[in-house]
Amino acid sequence: MITYEASDSIAILTINRPQKKNALDLATLKELRTALMNARDDEQVKVIVLTGAGNDSFCAGADLKGGSSSPVSYAEAFFKETDKASEQGLYIRMMDLTDLNIHKPLIAAINGYCLGGGLEIALQCDLKIASDNAIFGLPEAKVASIPAVLGLHRLLKAVPPAHAMKMALTGEPIKAMKALDIGLISDIFTAQDLMPEALKIAQRISSNGPLATQAIKKLSKITGHLSDIDAQQITELYWGILRDTEDRIEGRQAFMEKRAPKYKGK
């Protein structure tokens, strides 16, 4: 249900349930997490691209039709580890990827529907690009629920609050151009050009110093809520960590010699 391809320092993960609009059931979530960990631990991989099979869906959210009632009470499941809790009804915990500690840049190539849990997955990616037929939404309120995987929390950080609240409270979707206008995505391409363009962006990122790109990603996660003084202190520490690395020395040398750098992640 998740296909995995890796070449030229880029891993492509594809949610492969087109007959279900790439909706996420428990088995698919387990495979997705495993594939992400494989990409995380592969030293040859510098950038990860996540997409959906076909042209009409990135991920339409949780597979509600495939769901089942919880075998135990919420209290019993709550104190269990992720895998066990998910088997006891807390499948939403599997959709929160923060515990995987993926420091490599993650690009969402969004083709078609990106709804509910699908948008919550995409919001955890560092870059989001989309095809011109993409549709975004948090429809949970329509089925008397809420975006349970920090969907509202992350959307409020990604776009102006007025747009985030309208999407969450009405449950109504928005189209790709609107998503671009409010800053939810960075680029729009045709369906045919989406993956080639995603790979071009991934290649440009992978040609940079891998330790630097990982540091940039980590800083973006840990400094957003800090004061300027505190954020600067942490930024300085990361700059200091990178300052004497082989890659930074190589980058400066390559710049002076007007050649492409050869980074080793050291």
Short mmCIF file of C-alpha atoms in Angstrom, two decimals:
data_model
loop_
_atom_site.label_atom_id
_atom_site.label_comp_id
_atom_site.label_asym_id
_atom_site.label_seq_id
_atom_site.Cartn_x
_atom_site.Cartn_y
_atom_site.Cartn_z
CA MET A 1 0.00 0.00 0.00
CA ILE A 2 3.08 2.23 0.16
CA THR A 3 5.55 2.08 -2.71
CA TYR A 4 9.13 3.10 -2.02
CA GLU A 5 11.66 4.21 -4.61
CA ALA A 6 15.08 5.66 -3.87
CA SER A 7 17.62 7.00 -6.34
CA ASP A 8 19.94 10.00 -6.68
CA SER A 9 19.64 10.76 -2.95
CA ILE A 10 15.83 11.14 -3.17
CA ALA A 11 13.24 8.72 -1.74
CA ILE A 12 9.74 8.75 -3.26
CA LEU A 13 6.97 7.36 -1.06
CA THR A 14 3.60 6.83 -2.74
CA ILE A 15 0.34 6.06 -0.94
CA ASN A 16 -0.96 3.35 -3.26
CA ARG A 17 -4.69 2.91 -2.66
CA PRO A 18 -6.16 4.79 -5.65
CA GLN A 19 -9.38 2.78 -5.49
CA LYS A 20 -9.90 4.30 -2.01
CA LYS A 21 -8.65 7.76 -3.01
CA ASN A 22 -5.50 6.83 -1.06
CA ALA A 23 -7.38 6.97 2.23
CA LEU A 24 -5.46 5.78 5.26
CA ASP A 25 -6.44 2.62 7.09
CA LEU A 26 -4.37 1.14 9.90
CA ALA A 27 -2.32 -1.17 7.66
CA THR A 28 -1.45 1.70 5.30
CA LEU A 29 -0.43 3.91 8.20
CA LYS A 30 1.89 1.21 9.51
CA GLU A 31 3.49 0.83 6.09
CA LEU A 32 3.83 4.60 5.73
CA ARG A 33 5.61 4.94 9.05
CA THR A 34 7.93 2.04 8.20
CA ALA A 35 8.77 3.56 4.80
CA LEU A 36 9.48 6.95 6.39
CA MET A 37 11.80 5.33 8.93
CA ASN A 38 13.60 3.47 6.14
CA ALA A 39 14.17 6.75 4.31
CA ARG A 40 15.22 8.41 7.55
CA ASP A 41 17.85 5.75 8.23
CA ASP A 42 19.18 5.43 4.67
CA GLU A 43 22.37 7.48 4.59
CA GLN A 44 22.11 7.84 0.81
CA VAL A 45 18.71 9.57 1.06
CA LYS A 46 18.83 13.33 1.58
CA VAL A 47 15.26 14.34 0.66
CA ILE A 48 11.91 12.53 0.91
CA VAL A 49 8.97 13.13 -1.46
CA LEU A 50 5.50 11.95 -0.41
CA THR A 51 2.66 11.66 -2.94
CA GLY A 52 -0.43 9.63 -3.79
CA ALA A 53 -1.03 7.14 -6.58
CA GLY A 54 -3.03 8.39 -9.58
CA ASN A 55 -3.97 11.94 -10.46
CA ASP A 56 -7.09 12.56 -8.37
CA SER A 57 -5.98 12.00 -4.77
CA PHE A 58 -3.00 12.68 -2.55
CA CYS A 59 -4.91 11.30 0.43
CA ALA A 60 -8.62 11.64 1.15
CA GLY A 61 -8.11 11.17 4.90
CA ALA A 62 -8.94 8.28 7.19
CA ASP A 63 -10.64 5.24 5.70
CA LEU A 64 -13.86 5.65 7.68
CA LYS A 65 -15.61 2.77 5.92
CA GLY A 66 -12.73 0.51 6.84
CA GLY A 67 -12.74 1.57 10.47
CA SER A 68 -14.00 -0.48 13.38
CA SER A 69 -15.19 0.34 16.86
CA SER A 70 -12.60 0.55 19.61
CA PRO A 71 -12.14 -2.74 21.49
CA VAL A 72 -11.25 -0.98 24.75
CA SER A 73 -12.03 2.30 26.48
CA TYR A 74 -10.15 5.45 25.52
CA ALA A 75 -8.48 5.50 28.94
CA GLU A 76 -7.07 2.00 28.41
CA ALA A 77 -5.68 2.87 24.98
CA PHE A 78 -4.35 6.30 25.96
CA PHE A 79 -1.46 5.06 28.09
CA LYS A 80 -0.24 2.50 25.55
CA GLU A 81 2.62 2.98 23.11
CA THR A 82 1.76 4.07 19.57
CA ASP A 83 1.47 0.64 17.93
CA LYS A 84 -0.61 -0.91 20.69
CA ALA A 85 -2.77 2.18 21.12
CA SER A 86 -3.54 2.26 17.40
CA GLU A 87 -4.68 -1.34 17.48
CA GLN A 88 -7.03 -0.45 20.34
CA GLY A 89 -8.74 2.38 18.47
CA LEU A 90 -6.30 5.30 18.69
CA TYR A 91 -5.38 5.14 15.00
CA ILE A 92 -4.94 8.93 14.96
CA ARG A 93 -1.70 8.53 16.90
CA MET A 94 -0.20 6.74 13.90
CA MET A 95 -0.76 9.87 11.79
CA ASP A 96 1.37 12.07 14.03
CA LEU A 97 4.84 11.67 12.57
CA THR A 98 6.74 13.71 15.15
CA ASP A 99 7.84 10.63 17.09
CA LEU A 100 9.70 9.36 13.99
CA ASN A 101 12.27 12.18 14.32
CA ILE A 102 12.67 12.74 10.59
CA HIS A 103 15.19 15.56 10.17
CA LYS A 104 15.53 15.19 6.40
CA PRO A 105 13.46 17.61 4.29
CA LEU A 106 10.04 16.18 3.44
CA ILE A 107 8.13 17.38 0.37
CA ALA A 108 4.41 16.74 -0.17
CA ALA A 109 3.54 16.50 -3.87
CA ILE A 110 -0.22 16.90 -3.61
CA ASN A 111 -2.23 15.51 -6.50
CA GLY A 112 -5.99 15.90 -6.12
CA TYR A 113 -7.88 15.44 -2.86
CA CYS A 114 -5.98 16.33 0.31
CA LEU A 115 -8.62 16.11 2.99
CA GLY A 116 -8.83 15.47 6.72
CA GLY A 117 -6.01 13.18 7.76
CA GLY A 118 -4.47 13.67 4.33
CA LEU A 119 -4.10 17.39 4.97
CA GLU A 120 -2.86 16.66 8.48
CA ILE A 121 -0.12 14.48 6.96
CA ALA A 122 0.72 17.15 4.37
CA LEU A 123 0.92 19.85 7.05
CA GLN A 124 3.75 17.88 8.66
CA CYS A 125 5.81 18.15 5.48
CA ASP A 126 8.34 20.95 5.08
CA LEU A 127 7.32 21.91 1.56
CA LYS A 128 3.93 21.48 -0.06
CA ILE A 129 3.42 21.74 -3.81
CA ALA A 130 0.26 20.81 -5.66
CA SER A 131 -1.34 19.99 -8.98
CA ASP A 132 -3.89 22.45 -10.34
CA ASN A 133 -6.70 20.01 -9.52
CA ALA A 134 -5.78 19.72 -5.83
CA ILE A 135 -8.51 20.15 -3.21
CA PHE A 136 -7.73 20.89 0.45
CA GLY A 137 -9.98 20.64 3.47
CA LEU A 138 -10.61 19.68 7.07
CA PRO A 139 -14.15 18.24 6.85
CA GLU A 140 -14.23 16.65 10.31
CA ALA A 141 -16.89 19.02 11.69
CA LYS A 142 -19.27 17.70 9.02
CA VAL A 143 -19.14 14.27 10.66
CA ALA A 144 -19.32 15.71 14.20
CA SER A 145 -15.61 15.37 14.91
CA ILE A 146 -12.48 17.53 14.96
CA PRO A 147 -9.10 17.45 13.18
CA ALA A 148 -7.47 15.17 15.74
CA VAL A 149 -3.85 15.16 14.54
CA LEU A 150 -3.06 18.83 15.20
CA GLY A 151 -4.79 19.76 11.95
CA LEU A 152 -6.11 23.07 13.27
CA HIS A 153 -2.96 23.79 15.27
CA ARG A 154 -0.69 23.31 12.26
CA LEU A 155 -3.06 25.04 9.84
CA LEU A 156 -3.16 28.11 12.09
CA LYS A 157 0.63 28.26 11.77
CA ALA A 158 0.60 27.69 8.02
CA VAL A 159 -2.03 30.22 6.92
CA PRO A 160 -3.72 33.36 8.31
CA PRO A 161 -6.05 32.46 11.20
CA ALA A 162 -9.18 33.69 9.43
CA HIS A 163 -8.68 31.19 6.63
CA ALA A 164 -7.76 28.36 8.99
CA MET A 165 -10.82 28.90 11.16
CA LYS A 166 -13.15 29.15 8.16
CA MET A 167 -11.82 25.86 6.78
CA ALA A 168 -12.15 24.08 10.14
CA LEU A 169 -15.52 25.49 11.20
CA THR A 170 -17.31 25.11 7.87
CA GLY A 171 -15.55 21.92 6.80
CA GLU A 172 -15.66 23.30 3.26
CA PRO A 173 -12.71 22.56 0.92
CA ILE A 174 -10.61 25.06 -1.01
CA LYS A 175 -9.02 24.72 -4.44
CA ALA A 176 -5.35 24.83 -5.33
CA MET A 177 -5.27 28.51 -6.35
CA LYS A 178 -6.84 29.54 -3.06
CA ALA A 179 -4.34 27.38 -1.20
CA LEU A 180 -1.55 29.17 -3.05
CA ASP A 181 -3.02 32.60 -2.32
CA ILE A 182 -3.15 31.98 1.43
CA GLY A 183 0.28 30.36 1.60
CA LEU A 184 -0.74 26.77 2.27
CA ILE A 185 1.32 25.61 -0.72
CA SER A 186 4.33 27.15 -2.44
CA ASP A 187 3.73 26.14 -6.08
CA ILE A 188 1.08 24.85 -8.50
CA PHE A 189 1.82 22.65 -11.51
CA THR A 190 -0.22 20.62 -13.96
CA ALA A 191 -0.89 17.04 -12.93
CA GLN A 192 1.63 15.87 -15.53
CA ASP A 193 4.34 18.22 -14.30
CA LEU A 194 3.82 17.75 -10.56
CA MET A 195 6.24 14.88 -9.91
CA PRO A 196 8.95 16.07 -12.34
CA GLU A 197 8.86 19.48 -10.66
CA ALA A 198 8.83 17.90 -7.19
CA LEU A 199 11.94 15.95 -8.10
CA LYS A 200 13.62 19.10 -9.43
CA ILE A 201 13.00 20.83 -6.10
CA ALA A 202 14.18 17.74 -4.22
CA GLN A 203 17.33 17.61 -6.33
CA ARG A 204 18.12 21.25 -5.64
CA ILE A 205 17.74 20.61 -1.91
CA SER A 206 19.82 17.42 -2.02
CA SER A 207 22.67 19.28 -3.72
CA ASN A 208 23.04 21.46 -0.63
CA GLY A 209 24.88 20.49 2.51
CA PRO A 210 22.79 17.71 4.14
CA LEU A 211 23.71 18.70 7.68
CA ALA A 212 22.72 22.29 6.90
CA THR A 213 19.33 21.36 5.45
CA GLN A 214 18.60 19.17 8.45
CA ALA A 215 19.66 21.97 10.80
CA ILE A 216 17.38 24.42 8.97
CA LYS A 217 14.45 22.02 9.31
CA LYS A 218 15.11 21.45 13.00
CA LEU A 219 15.46 25.17 13.71
CA SER A 220 12.14 25.80 11.98
CA LYS A 221 10.50 23.37 14.41
CA ILE A 222 12.06 24.50 17.67
CA THR A 223 12.41 28.29 17.44
CA GLY A 224 9.01 29.43 16.19
CA HIS A 225 7.55 29.98 19.66
CA LEU A 226 10.69 31.57 21.16
CA SER A 227 11.64 35.20 21.69
CA ASP A 228 14.23 36.67 19.31
CA ILE A 229 16.88 36.48 22.04
CA ASP A 230 16.27 32.81 22.78
CA ALA A 231 15.91 31.91 19.10
CA GLN A 232 19.21 33.64 18.31
CA GLN A 233 21.05 31.72 21.02
CA ILE A 234 19.85 28.38 19.63
CA THR A 235 20.56 29.50 16.05
CA GLU A 236 24.09 30.44 17.06
CA LEU A 237 24.62 27.00 18.58
CA TYR A 238 23.54 25.32 15.34
CA TRP A 239 25.77 27.66 13.33
CA GLY A 240 28.65 26.78 15.63
CA ILE A 241 28.00 23.06 15.22
CA LEU A 242 28.20 23.42 11.45
CA ARG A 243 31.05 25.92 11.32
CA ASP A 244 33.98 23.50 11.32
CA THR A 245 32.35 20.59 9.49
CA GLU A 246 34.00 19.17 6.40
CA ASP A 247 30.97 20.17 4.35
CA ARG A 248 31.08 23.83 5.32
CA ILE A 249 34.79 23.99 4.56
CA GLU A 250 34.11 22.28 1.23
CA GLY A 251 31.24 24.66 0.45
CA ARG A 252 33.38 27.75 0.97
CA GLN A 253 36.24 26.25 -1.01
CA ALA A 254 33.95 25.31 -3.89
CA PHE A 255 32.48 28.81 -3.93
CA MET A 256 35.94 30.37 -4.21
CA GLU A 257 36.95 27.92 -6.93
CA LYS A 258 33.66 28.42 -8.80
CA ARG A 259 32.78 24.72 -8.89
CA ALA A 260 30.01 22.48 -7.61
CA PRO A 261 30.64 21.34 -4.02
CA LYS A 262 30.98 17.67 -3.10
CA TYR A 263 29.23 17.23 0.22
CA LYS A 264 29.60 14.13 2.40
CA GLY A 265 27.30 14.92 5.32
CA LYS A 266 30.30 15.29 7.63
#
